[in-house]
Coordinates of N, CA and C and ligand atoms in Angstrom, one line a residue:
X177 N 36.3 -68.8 52.4 CA 36.6 -67.3 52.6 C 35.3 -66.6 53.0
X178 N 35.2 -65.9 54.0 CA 33.9 -65.2 54.4 C 33.5 -64.2 53.4
X179 N 32.3 -64.0 53.1 CA 31.8 -63.0 52.2 C 31.5 -61.7 53.1
X180 N 32.1 -60.6 52.7 CA 31.9 -59.4 53.4 C 30.8 -58.6 52.7
X181 N 29.8 -58.3 53.4 CA 28.7 -57.5 52.9 C 29.1 -56.0 53.0
X182 N 28.9 -55.3 51.9 CA 29.2 -53.9 52.0 C 27.9 -53.1 52.0
X183 N 26.8 -53.7 52.4 CA 25.5 -53.0 52.5 C 25.4 -52.2 53.7
X184 N 24.1 -52.3 54.3 CA 23.8 -51.4 55.4 C 24.7 -51.6 56.6
X185 N 25.1 -52.9 56.9 CA 25.8 -53.1 58.1 C 27.2 -52.5 58.0
X186 N 27.8 -52.6 56.8 CA 29.1 -52.0 56.6 C 29.1 -50.5 56.8
X187 N 28.0 -49.9 56.2 CA 27.9 -48.4 56.4 C 27.7 -48.0 57.8
X188 N 26.9 -48.8 58.5 CA 26.6 -48.5 59.9 C 27.9 -48.6 60.7
X189 N 28.7 -49.6 60.4 CA 30.0 -49.8 61.1 C 30.9 -48.6 60.8
X190 N 31.0 -48.2 59.6 CA 31.8 -47.1 59.2 C 31.3 -45.8 60.0
X191 N 30.0 -45.6 60.0 CA 29.5 -44.4 60.7 C 29.9 -44.4 62.1
X192 N 29.8 -45.5 62.8 CA 30.2 -45.6 64.2 C 31.6 -45.3 64.4
X193 N 32.4 -45.8 63.4 CA 33.9 -45.6 63.5 C 34.2 -44.1 63.3
X194 N 33.4 -43.4 62.6 CA 33.7 -42.0 62.3 C 33.1 -41.1 63.3
X195 N 32.3 -41.6 64.2 CA 31.5 -40.8 65.2 C 32.2 -40.7 66.5
X196 N 32.7 -39.5 66.9 CA 33.3 -39.4 68.3 C 32.3 -39.6 69.4
X197 N 32.7 -39.9 70.6 CA 31.7 -40.1 71.7 C 30.8 -39.0 71.9
X198 N 29.5 -39.3 72.1 CA 28.5 -38.3 72.4 C 27.9 -37.6 71.2
X199 N 28.4 -37.9 70.0 CA 28.0 -37.2 68.8 C 26.9 -38.0 68.0
X200 N 26.1 -37.3 67.2 CA 25.2 -38.0 66.2 C 25.5 -37.4 64.8
X201 N 25.2 -38.3 63.8 CA 25.5 -37.8 62.4 C 24.3 -37.0 61.9
X202 N 24.6 -35.9 61.2 CA 23.5 -35.2 60.5 C 23.9 -35.0 59.0
X203 N 23.0 -34.9 58.2 CA 23.2 -34.6 56.8 C 23.1 -33.1 56.5
X204 N 22.5 -32.4 57.5 CA 22.3 -31.0 57.4 C 23.6 -30.3 57.6
X205 N 23.6 -29.0 57.3 CA 24.8 -28.1 57.7 C 24.3 -27.0 58.5
X206 N 24.1 -27.2 59.8 CA 23.6 -26.2 60.7 C 24.5 -24.9 60.7
X207 N 23.9 -23.8 60.9 CA 24.6 -22.5 61.0 C 24.7 -22.2 62.5
X208 N 25.9 -22.0 63.1 CA 26.0 -21.6 64.5 C 26.9 -20.4 64.5
X209 N 26.4 -19.3 64.8 CA 27.1 -18.0 64.9 C 26.7 -17.3 66.2
X210 N 27.8 -16.8 66.8 CA 27.5 -16.1 68.1 C 27.0 -14.7 67.9
X211 N 27.1 -14.2 66.6 CA 26.6 -12.8 66.3 C 26.1 -12.8 64.9
X212 N 25.9 -11.6 64.4 CA 25.4 -11.5 63.0 C 26.5 -11.8 62.0
X213 N 26.1 -12.2 60.8 CA 27.0 -12.5 59.7 C 27.6 -11.2 59.2
X214 N 28.9 -11.0 59.3 CA 29.4 -9.7 58.8 C 29.4 -9.6 57.3
X215 N 29.1 -8.4 56.7 CA 29.1 -8.2 55.3 C 30.5 -7.8 54.9
X216 N 31.2 -8.7 54.1 CA 32.6 -8.5 53.8 C 32.9 -8.3 52.4
X217 N 33.7 -7.3 52.0 CA 34.0 -7.0 50.6 C 35.3 -7.6 50.3
X218 N 35.3 -8.5 49.3 CA 36.6 -9.2 48.9 C 37.7 -8.2 48.6
X219 N 37.3 -7.0 48.0 CA 38.4 -6.1 47.6 C 39.1 -5.5 48.8
X220 N 38.4 -5.5 50.0 CA 39.0 -4.9 51.2 C 39.5 -6.0 52.1
X221 N 39.2 -7.3 51.8 CA 39.5 -8.4 52.6 C 41.1 -8.6 52.8
X222 N 41.5 -9.0 53.9 CA 42.9 -9.3 54.2 C 43.0 -10.3 55.3
X223 N 44.0 -11.2 55.1 CA 44.3 -12.2 56.2 C 45.7 -11.9 56.6
X224 N 45.9 -11.7 57.9 CA 47.2 -11.3 58.5 C 47.7 -12.3 59.5
X225 N 48.9 -12.8 59.3 CA 49.6 -13.6 60.4 C 50.5 -12.6 61.1
X226 N 50.4 -12.6 62.4 CA 51.4 -11.8 63.2 C 52.2 -12.7 64.2
X227 N 53.5 -12.5 64.2 CA 54.3 -13.4 65.0 C 54.4 -12.8 66.4
X228 N 55.0 -13.6 67.3 CA 55.2 -13.2 68.7 C 56.2 -12.0 68.8
X229 N 57.0 -11.8 67.7 CA 57.9 -10.6 67.7 C 57.3 -9.4 67.0
X230 N 56.0 -9.5 66.5 CA 55.3 -8.4 65.9 C 55.5 -8.4 64.4
X231 N 56.2 -9.3 63.8 CA 56.3 -9.3 62.3 C 54.9 -9.7 61.7
X232 N 54.6 -9.0 60.6 CA 53.3 -9.2 59.9 C 53.4 -9.8 58.6
X233 N 52.6 -10.7 58.2 CA 52.5 -11.3 56.9 C 51.1 -11.3 56.5
X234 N 50.8 -10.5 55.4 CA 49.4 -10.4 55.0 C 49.2 -10.9 53.5
X235 N 48.0 -11.3 53.3 CA 47.5 -11.7 52.0 C 46.2 -11.1 51.7
X236 N 46.1 -10.4 50.5 CA 44.7 -9.9 50.2 C 44.0 -11.1 49.4
X237 N 42.8 -10.8 49.0 CA 42.0 -11.8 48.4 C 42.6 -12.5 47.1
X238 N 43.1 -11.6 46.3 CA 43.8 -12.1 45.0 C 45.0 -12.9 45.3
X239 N 45.8 -12.5 46.3 CA 47.0 -13.2 46.7 C 46.6 -14.6 47.3
X240 N 45.6 -14.6 48.1 CA 45.2 -15.9 48.7 C 44.8 -16.9 47.6
X241 N 43.9 -16.4 46.6 CA 43.5 -17.3 45.6 C 44.6 -17.7 44.6
X242 N 45.6 -16.9 44.5 CA 46.7 -17.3 43.6 C 47.6 -18.3 44.2
X243 N 47.5 -18.6 45.5 CA 48.3 -19.7 46.1 C 47.8 -21.1 45.7
X244 N 48.7 -22.0 45.7 CA 48.2 -23.4 45.5 C 47.3 -23.8 46.6
X245 N 46.2 -24.5 46.1 CA 45.1 -24.8 47.1 C 45.1 -26.4 47.2
X246 N 44.4 -26.8 48.2 CA 44.1 -28.2 48.4 C 42.6 -28.4 48.5
X247 N 42.1 -29.7 48.4 CA 40.7 -30.0 48.4 C 40.5 -31.1 49.5
X248 N 40.6 -30.7 50.8 CA 40.3 -31.7 51.8 C 38.9 -32.2 51.9
X249 N 38.7 -33.5 52.1 CA 37.4 -34.0 52.5 C 37.5 -34.5 53.9
X250 N 36.6 -33.8 54.8 CA 36.8 -34.0 56.2 C 35.5 -34.2 56.9
X251 N 35.5 -34.8 58.1 CA 34.4 -34.8 59.0 C 34.4 -33.7 60.0
X252 N 33.2 -33.1 60.2 CA 33.1 -32.0 61.2 C 32.4 -32.4 62.4
X253 N 32.8 -31.9 63.6 CA 32.2 -32.3 64.9 C 32.0 -31.1 65.7
X254 N 30.7 -30.7 65.8 CA 30.3 -29.5 66.6 C 30.1 -30.0 68.1
X255 N 30.5 -29.1 69.0 CA 30.3 -29.4 70.4 C 28.8 -29.5 70.8
X256 N 27.9 -29.0 70.0 CA 26.5 -29.2 70.3 C 26.0 -30.5 69.8
X257 N 27.0 -31.4 69.4 CA 26.8 -32.8 69.2 C 26.5 -33.3 67.8
X258 N 26.3 -32.4 66.9 CA 26.2 -32.9 65.5 C 27.6 -33.1 64.9
X259 N 27.6 -34.2 64.0 CA 28.8 -34.4 63.2 C 28.3 -34.5 61.8
X260 N 29.1 -34.0 60.9 CA 28.8 -34.1 59.4 C 30.0 -34.7 58.7
X261 N 29.7 -35.8 58.0 CA 30.8 -36.6 57.4 C 31.1 -36.2 56.0
X262 N 32.4 -36.3 55.6 CA 32.8 -36.2 54.2 C 32.5 -34.9 53.5
X263 N 32.7 -33.8 54.3 CA 32.5 -32.5 53.7 C 33.7 -32.1 52.8
X264 N 33.3 -31.4 51.7 CA 34.4 -31.2 50.7 C 34.7 -29.7 50.6
X265 N 35.9 -29.3 50.8 CA 36.4 -27.9 50.9 C 37.5 -27.7 49.9
X266 N 37.7 -26.4 49.6 CA 38.9 -26.0 48.9 C 39.6 -24.8 49.7
X267 N 40.8 -24.9 49.9 CA 41.5 -23.8 50.6 C 43.0 -23.9 50.6
X268 N 43.6 -23.0 51.3 CA 45.1 -23.0 51.3 C 45.6 -23.5 52.7
X269 N 46.5 -24.4 52.6 CA 47.0 -25.0 53.8 C 47.8 -24.0 54.7
X270 N 47.6 -24.1 56.0 CA 48.4 -23.2 56.9 C 49.9 -23.6 56.8
X271 N 50.2 -24.8 56.4 CA 51.6 -25.1 56.2 C 52.2 -24.2 55.2
X272 N 51.5 -23.9 54.1 CA 52.0 -23.0 53.1 C 52.1 -21.6 53.6
X273 N 51.1 -21.1 54.3 CA 51.1 -19.7 54.8 C 52.1 -19.5 55.8
X274 N 52.5 -20.5 56.6 CA 53.5 -20.4 57.7 C 54.9 -20.7 57.2
X275 N 55.0 -21.2 56.0 CA 56.3 -21.7 55.5 C 57.4 -20.7 55.7
X276 N 57.2 -19.4 55.3 CA 58.3 -18.4 55.4 C 58.2 -17.6 56.6
X277 N 57.4 -18.0 57.6 CA 57.2 -17.2 58.8 C 58.1 -17.7 59.9
X278 N 59.0 -16.8 60.3 CA 59.9 -17.2 61.4 C 59.3 -17.1 62.7
X279 N 59.1 -18.2 63.4 CA 58.5 -18.1 64.7 C 59.0 -19.2 65.6
X280 N 59.0 -18.9 66.9 CA 59.2 -20.0 67.9 C 58.0 -20.1 68.8
X281 N 56.9 -19.5 68.4 CA 55.7 -19.5 69.2 C 55.1 -20.9 69.4
X282 N 54.4 -21.1 70.5 CA 53.7 -22.4 70.7 C 52.2 -22.3 70.5
X283 N 51.7 -21.1 70.6 CA 50.2 -20.9 70.6 C 49.8 -20.0 69.5
X284 N 48.5 -20.1 69.2 CA 47.9 -19.2 68.2 C 46.5 -18.7 68.7
X285 N 46.2 -17.5 68.5 CA 44.9 -16.9 68.7 C 44.3 -16.5 67.4
X286 N 43.2 -17.1 67.0 CA 42.6 -16.8 65.6 C 41.6 -15.7 65.8
X287 N 41.6 -14.7 64.9 CA 40.7 -13.6 65.0 C 39.8 -13.6 63.7
X288 N 38.5 -13.2 64.0 CA 37.6 -13.1 62.8 C 37.2 -11.7 62.6
X289 N 36.8 -11.4 61.4 CA 36.0 -10.1 61.2 C 34.7 -10.3 62.1
X290 N 34.4 -9.3 62.9 CA 33.3 -9.3 63.8 C 33.7 -9.7 65.2
X291 N 35.0 -9.9 65.4 CA 35.5 -10.0 66.8 C 35.6 -11.4 67.4
X292 N 35.0 -12.4 66.8 CA 35.2 -13.8 67.4 C 36.6 -14.1 67.4
X293 N 37.0 -14.8 68.5 CA 38.4 -15.4 68.6 C 38.3 -16.8 69.0
X294 N 39.4 -17.6 68.7 CA 39.5 -18.9 69.3 C 41.0 -19.3 69.3
X295 N 41.4 -20.1 70.3 CA 42.8 -20.4 70.5 C 43.1 -21.9 70.2
X296 N 44.3 -22.1 69.8 CA 44.8 -23.5 69.7 C 46.3 -23.5 69.6
X297 N 46.9 -24.6 69.9 CA 48.4 -24.7 69.8 C 48.8 -24.5 68.3
X298 N 49.9 -23.8 68.1 CA 50.4 -23.6 66.7 C 50.5 -25.0 66.0
X299 N 51.0 -26.0 66.7 CA 51.2 -27.3 66.1 C 50.0 -27.9 65.5
X300 N 48.8 -27.5 66.0 CA 47.5 -28.0 65.4 C 47.1 -27.3 64.1
X301 N 47.9 -26.2 63.8 CA 47.6 -25.6 62.5 C 48.6 -26.1 61.4
X302 N 49.5 -27.0 61.8 CA 50.5 -27.5 60.9 C 50.3 -28.9 60.5
X303 N 51.2 -29.4 59.6 CA 51.2 -30.9 59.2 C 49.9 -31.3 58.6
X304 N 49.3 -30.5 57.7 CA 48.2 -30.9 56.9 C 46.9 -30.9 57.7
X305 N 46.8 -30.2 58.8 CA 45.6 -30.3 59.7 C 44.7 -29.1 59.6
X306 N 45.1 -28.0 58.9 CA 44.3 -26.8 58.9 C 44.5 -26.0 57.6
X307 N 43.4 -25.3 57.2 CA 43.3 -24.6 56.0 C 42.6 -23.3 56.2
X308 N 42.9 -22.3 55.3 CA 42.0 -21.1 55.1 C 41.1 -21.5 53.9
X309 N 39.9 -21.9 54.2 CA 39.0 -22.5 53.2 C 38.1 -21.4 52.7
X310 N 38.0 -21.4 51.3 CA 37.1 -20.4 50.7 C 36.1 -21.0 49.7
X311 N 36.1 -22.4 49.6 CA 35.0 -23.0 48.8 C 34.5 -24.2 49.6
X312 N 33.2 -24.5 49.5 CA 32.6 -25.6 50.1 C 31.7 -26.3 49.2
X313 N 31.8 -27.6 49.0 CA 30.9 -28.4 48.2 C 30.8 -27.8 46.8
X314 N 31.9 -27.4 46.2 CA 31.9 -26.9 44.8 C 31.5 -25.5 44.6
X315 N 31.1 -24.8 45.7 CA 30.7 -23.4 45.5 C 31.5 -22.5 46.4
X316 N 31.4 -21.2 46.1 CA 32.0 -20.2 47.0 C 31.4 -20.4 48.4
X317 N 32.2 -20.2 49.4 CA 31.8 -20.4 50.8 C 30.7 -19.4 51.1
X318 N 29.5 -19.9 51.5 CA 28.4 -19.0 51.8 C 28.7 -18.1 53.0
X319 N 28.2 -16.8 53.0 CA 28.5 -15.9 54.1 C 28.2 -16.5 55.5
X320 N 27.0 -17.2 55.6 CA 26.6 -17.7 56.9 C 27.5 -18.8 57.4
X321 N 28.3 -19.4 56.5 CA 29.2 -20.5 56.9 C 30.7 -19.9 56.9
X322 N 30.8 -18.6 56.8 CA 32.1 -18.0 57.1 C 32.8 -17.4 55.9
X323 N 32.1 -17.3 54.7 CA 32.6 -16.7 53.5 C 32.8 -15.2 53.7
X324 N 33.9 -14.6 53.1 CA 34.7 -15.2 52.0 C 35.6 -16.4 52.4
X325 N 36.1 -16.4 53.6 CA 37.0 -17.5 54.0 C 37.0 -17.8 55.5
X326 N 37.2 -19.0 55.9 CA 37.2 -19.4 57.3 C 38.4 -20.3 57.5
X327 N 38.7 -20.4 58.8 CA 39.7 -21.4 59.2 C 38.9 -22.7 59.2
X328 N 39.6 -23.8 58.7 CA 39.1 -25.1 58.8 C 40.1 -26.0 59.5
X329 N 39.8 -26.4 60.7 CA 40.7 -27.3 61.5 C 39.8 -28.4 62.1
X330 N 39.5 -29.4 61.2 CA 38.5 -30.3 61.5 C 38.8 -31.4 62.6
X331 N 40.1 -31.5 63.0 CA 40.3 -32.5 64.0 C 40.0 -32.0 65.4
X332 N 39.7 -30.7 65.5 CA 39.2 -30.2 66.8 C 37.7 -29.8 66.6
X333 N 37.0 -29.7 67.8 CA 35.6 -29.3 67.7 C 35.4 -28.1 66.8
X334 N 34.3 -28.0 66.1 CA 34.1 -27.0 65.0 C 34.2 -25.6 65.4
X335 N 34.0 -25.3 66.8 CA 34.1 -23.9 67.2 C 35.5 -23.3 66.9
X336 N 36.5 -24.2 66.8 CA 37.9 -23.7 66.5 C 38.0 -23.3 65.1
X337 N 37.1 -23.7 64.2 CA 37.2 -23.3 62.8 C 36.5 -21.9 62.6
X338 N 37.3 -20.9 62.9 CA 36.7 -19.5 62.9 C 36.2 -19.1 61.6
X339 N 34.9 -18.7 61.5 CA 34.4 -18.2 60.3 C 34.8 -16.7 60.1
X340 N 34.8 -16.2 58.9 CA 35.2 -14.9 58.5 C 36.6 -14.5 59.1
X341 N 37.5 -15.5 58.9 CA 38.8 -15.4 59.5 C 39.5 -14.1 59.0
X342 N 40.2 -13.4 59.9 CA 40.9 -12.2 59.6 C 42.3 -12.3 59.9
X343 N 42.7 -13.1 60.8 CA 44.1 -13.2 61.1 C 44.4 -14.2 62.2
X344 N 45.7 -14.5 62.3 CA 46.2 -15.4 63.4 C 47.4 -14.7 64.1
X345 N 47.2 -14.6 65.4 CA 48.3 -14.0 66.2 C 49.1 -15.2 66.8
X346 N 50.4 -15.3 66.6 CA 51.2 -16.3 67.2 C 51.7 -15.8 68.5
X347 N 51.7 -16.7 69.5 CA 52.0 -16.3 70.9 C 52.9 -17.2 71.6
X348 N 53.7 -16.7 72.5 CA 54.5 -17.5 73.4 C 53.7 -18.1 74.5
X349 N 52.7 -17.4 75.0 CA 51.9 -17.8 76.1 C 50.4 -18.0 75.5
X350 N 49.7 -19.0 76.0 CA 48.4 -19.2 75.6 C 47.4 -18.1 76.0
X351 N 46.6 -17.6 75.0 CA 45.5 -16.7 75.3 C 44.3 -17.4 74.8
X352 N 43.2 -17.3 75.7 CA 42.0 -18.0 75.4 C 41.1 -17.2 74.5
X353 N 40.3 -17.8 73.7 CA 39.4 -17.2 72.8 C 38.0 -17.0 73.4
X354 N 37.0 -16.7 72.5 CA 35.7 -16.4 72.9 C 35.0 -17.5 73.8
X355 N 34.9 -18.7 73.2 CA 34.2 -19.8 73.9 C 35.1 -20.3 75.0
X356 N 36.4 -20.4 74.8 CA 37.3 -20.9 75.8 C 37.3 -20.1 77.0
X357 N 37.1 -18.8 76.9 CA 37.1 -17.9 78.1 C 35.8 -18.2 78.9
X358 N 34.8 -18.6 78.3 CA 33.5 -18.8 79.1 C 33.2 -20.3 79.4
X359 N 34.3 -21.1 79.3 CA 34.1 -22.4 79.9 C 34.3 -23.6 79.0
X360 N 34.4 -23.3 77.7 CA 34.7 -24.4 76.7 C 36.2 -24.8 76.8
X361 N 36.5 -26.0 76.4 CA 37.8 -26.6 76.6 C 38.9 -25.8 75.8
X362 N 40.1 -25.6 76.4 CA 41.2 -25.0 75.7 C 41.5 -25.7 74.4
X363 N 41.5 -27.0 74.4 CA 42.0 -27.8 73.3 C 40.8 -28.3 72.4
X364 N 39.9 -29.0 73.0 CA 38.7 -29.4 72.2 C 38.8 -30.6 71.3
X365 N 39.4 -31.7 71.8 CA 39.5 -32.9 70.9 C 38.2 -33.7 71.0
X366 N 37.5 -33.8 69.9 CA 36.2 -34.5 70.0 C 36.4 -36.0 70.4
X367 N 37.5 -36.6 70.0 CA 37.7 -38.0 70.3 C 38.0 -38.3 71.8
X368 N 38.4 -37.2 72.5 CA 38.6 -37.3 74.0 C 37.4 -36.6 74.7
X369 N 36.4 -36.2 73.9 CA 35.2 -35.5 74.4 C 35.6 -34.3 75.3
X370 N 36.5 -33.5 74.8 CA 37.0 -32.3 75.6 C 36.0 -31.1 75.3
X371 N 34.8 -31.2 75.8 CA 33.8 -30.1 75.6 C 34.1 -28.9 76.4
X372 N 34.2 -29.1 77.7 CA 34.3 -28.0 78.7 C 35.7 -28.1 79.4
X373 N 36.1 -26.9 80.0 CA 37.3 -26.9 80.8 C 37.2 -28.0 81.9
X374 N 38.2 -28.8 82.0 CA 38.2 -29.9 83.0 C 37.8 -31.2 82.4
X375 N 37.2 -31.3 81.2 CA 36.9 -32.6 80.6 C 38.2 -33.3 80.3
Ligands
LIG71 N1 33.5 -16.0 63.6 C1 32.9 -17.0 64.1 N2 33.3 -18.3 63.8 C2 32.7 -19.4 64.3 C3 31.5 -19.2 65.1 C4 31.1 -17.9 65.4 O1 30.1 -17.7 66.1 N3 31.8 -16.8 64.8 N4 30.9 -20.3 65.6 C5 31.7 -21.5 65.7 C6 30.9 -22.7 66.1 S1 30.4 -22.9 67.6 C7 30.7 -23.7 65.1 S2 29.9 -25.1 65.5 C8 31.0 -23.4 63.7 C9 29.8 -23.5 62.9 O2 30.0 -23.3 61.6 P1 28.8 -23.3 60.6 O3 27.9 -22.2 61.0 O4 29.4 -23.1 59.2 O5 28.1 -24.7 60.8 O6 31.7 -22.2 63.5 C10 32.5 -21.8 64.5 N5 33.2 -20.6 64.0
LIG72 MO1 29.7 -25.2 67.8

C-alpha cells in the first residue's frame, strides 16, 4: 500500500486545488474600499430587503443578532488576484432572511451604507451560499472590513461581498452595481475567471 505523505507536498497540492486561475494565496487580509469607511451606529443600523413589488422586510441590529447564526469557514478570492483560505465568519444565512419573503424575482442589487452597490442573481444568495456576516475570526467585524455587518458571498469574486451592507433590492430585471457598471463582470465566478465584462 503506498504511503501518503501529508507534509509539504500534500499542503501544496491542497493549495493549488483551492486556488482559482490567476490567483495567489495570501495570509494577509488586505482592505479594499472604493471610498472612506462609514461611521455606523449599531443603534441606528438597519438591514432592509425590498421585493420587486415594493414589500419591505427590515431587521435592526438586535433583531439580526437574535436570529440563529452560522459559522462558515470559506476561501475569499479578490479580483485583484489575492485569495485567502479558510477565513472564519459568523453571520445569518440569506436563506433564513428570505424564508418568509414572497418573491418571483431573479436578480438582486445589494446596497451599502456609503452608496456602494453590487449585483448578483437571487439564486446566488440562496442554498447556503451567502450570509450577512457580523463576526470575523472570533471578533466583531472591524469597520474597515465592513462592520457592523457585510454581505459574504464567497463563491463569487469578493467585490460582490458588499461591506457595510444596508439592504438588498430584489428585481425582475438585472441592474448593475458599482464595479459592474464600469466594466467588471456581471457574475464574477473566480473559477471561470470572470473578471471583466466579456470574460
Ligand atoms: N461597501 C463596499 N463594499 C465592498 C467594497 C467597497 O469598496 N465598498 N469593495 C469590495 C472589494 S473590491 C473587495 S475585494 C472586498 C474587500 O473586502 P476587505 O476590504 O474586507 O478585504 O470588499 C468588497 N466590498
Ligand atoms: Mo476586490
